[in-house]
XYZ file of N, CA and C in Angstrom:
156
model
N 28.539 111.339 124.127
C 29.779 110.747 124.571
C 30.956 111.448 123.914
N 31.973 111.639 124.679
C 33.167 112.311 124.171
C 34.082 111.322 123.463
N 34.646 111.740 122.353
C 35.572 110.894 121.607
C 36.982 111.440 121.782
N 37.941 110.542 121.933
C 39.331 110.897 122.118
C 40.167 110.225 121.043
N 41.105 110.946 120.467
C 42.014 110.378 119.474
C 43.178 109.738 120.221
N 43.437 108.463 119.923
C 44.489 107.712 120.614
C 45.406 107.034 119.602
N 46.589 106.633 120.069
C 47.564 105.921 119.239
C 47.945 104.624 119.950
N 47.920 103.513 119.204
C 48.283 102.227 119.810
C 49.801 102.049 119.772
N 50.293 100.996 120.391
C 51.722 100.734 120.481
C 52.352 100.489 119.111
N 51.561 100.090 118.116
C 52.076 99.885 116.758
C 52.029 101.151 115.918
N 51.510 102.252 116.465
C 51.472 103.521 115.758
C 50.178 103.820 115.037
N 49.179 102.950 115.150
C 47.891 103.197 114.505
C 47.122 104.256 115.292
N 46.561 105.226 114.588
C 45.805 106.305 115.216
C 44.316 106.079 114.947
N 43.504 106.144 115.995
C 42.061 105.966 115.856
C 41.369 106.705 116.987
N 40.062 106.822 116.907
C 39.326 107.508 117.966
C 38.588 106.479 118.817
N 38.477 106.784 120.094
C 37.791 105.918 121.052
C 36.690 106.722 121.719
N 35.592 106.063 122.051
C 34.478 106.783 122.662
C 34.789 107.199 124.087
N 35.548 106.407 124.809
C 35.933 106.778 126.169
C 37.404 106.470 126.360
N 38.062 107.272 127.150
C 39.458 107.035 127.486
C 39.651 107.453 128.931
N 39.456 106.529 129.883
C 39.431 106.882 131.310
C 40.808 107.202 131.889
N 41.217 108.451 131.806
C 42.531 108.841 132.321
C 42.490 109.259 133.793
N 41.323 109.531 134.349
C 41.256 110.063 135.701
C 41.059 109.007 136.775
N 41.030 107.753 136.436
C 40.808 106.732 137.460
C 42.040 106.570 138.352
N 41.823 106.265 139.601
C 42.912 106.167 140.560
C 43.767 104.917 140.359
N 43.208 103.866 139.760
C 43.949 102.617 139.629
C 44.836 102.545 138.388
N 45.017 103.659 137.688
C 45.849 103.600 136.488
C 47.316 103.428 136.863
N 48.052 102.749 136.021
C 49.463 102.486 136.277
C 50.382 103.412 135.488
N 49.840 104.136 134.549
C 50.616 105.048 133.713
C 49.671 105.807 132.808
N 50.201 106.468 131.808
C 49.339 107.264 130.934
C 48.534 106.432 129.946
N 48.873 105.168 129.740
C 48.213 104.346 128.731
C 47.102 103.471 129.281
N 46.327 102.934 128.367
C 45.256 101.984 128.679
C 45.321 100.849 127.681
N 44.747 99.723 128.030
C 44.655 98.606 127.097
C 43.326 98.692 126.363
N 43.391 98.739 125.041
C 42.201 98.774 124.197
C 42.456 97.914 122.978
N 41.377 97.471 122.353
C 41.517 96.687 121.123
C 41.633 97.652 119.949
N 42.740 97.548 119.222
C 42.985 98.409 118.071
C 42.147 97.916 116.894
N 41.387 98.808 116.242
C 40.571 98.376 115.102
C 41.397 98.041 113.862
N 42.613 98.533 113.758
C 43.446 98.257 112.583
C 44.106 96.891 112.653
N 44.704 96.551 113.809
C 45.411 95.270 113.917
C 44.615 94.233 114.708
N 43.471 94.615 115.272
C 42.552 93.721 115.989
C 43.210 93.011 117.168
N 44.173 93.658 117.790
C 44.838 93.096 118.967
C 44.688 94.043 120.146
N 44.801 93.490 121.325
C 44.741 94.294 122.536
C 46.090 94.993 122.695
N 46.076 96.310 122.616
C 47.308 97.104 122.638
C 47.226 98.194 123.694
N 48.376 98.654 124.118
C 48.450 99.807 124.991
C 48.247 101.049 124.128
N 47.343 101.936 124.532
C 47.074 103.157 123.774
C 47.268 104.369 124.667
N 47.684 105.481 124.047
C 47.859 106.754 124.744
C 47.148 107.831 123.936
N 46.670 108.887 124.591
C 46.007 109.957 123.847
C 46.999 110.713 122.966
N 46.518 111.178 121.821
C 47.337 111.937 120.883
C 47.130 113.422 121.159
N 48.230 114.162 121.263
C 48.125 115.614 121.451
C 47.806 116.235 120.105
N 46.683 116.938 120.026
C 46.262 117.573 118.783
C 46.906 118.942 118.658
N 47.368 119.257 117.446
C 47.991 120.551 117.191
C 46.917 121.595 116.926
N 47.098 122.776 117.481
C 46.191 123.896 117.217
C 46.802 124.743 116.129
N 45.984 125.101 115.139
C 46.494 125.940 114.036
C 45.690 127.189 113.935
């Protein structure tokens, strides 16, 4: 399974096992997921990783 690094609306960064960005029913770039840091259902977006 592929892991994706995401950021919740409160700024917490964590990895998720799936992040379905290609589905047709999406309303924007974010998804609702439960944040492991604040334990609330938050909107999350993928984090752009820097290449060095």
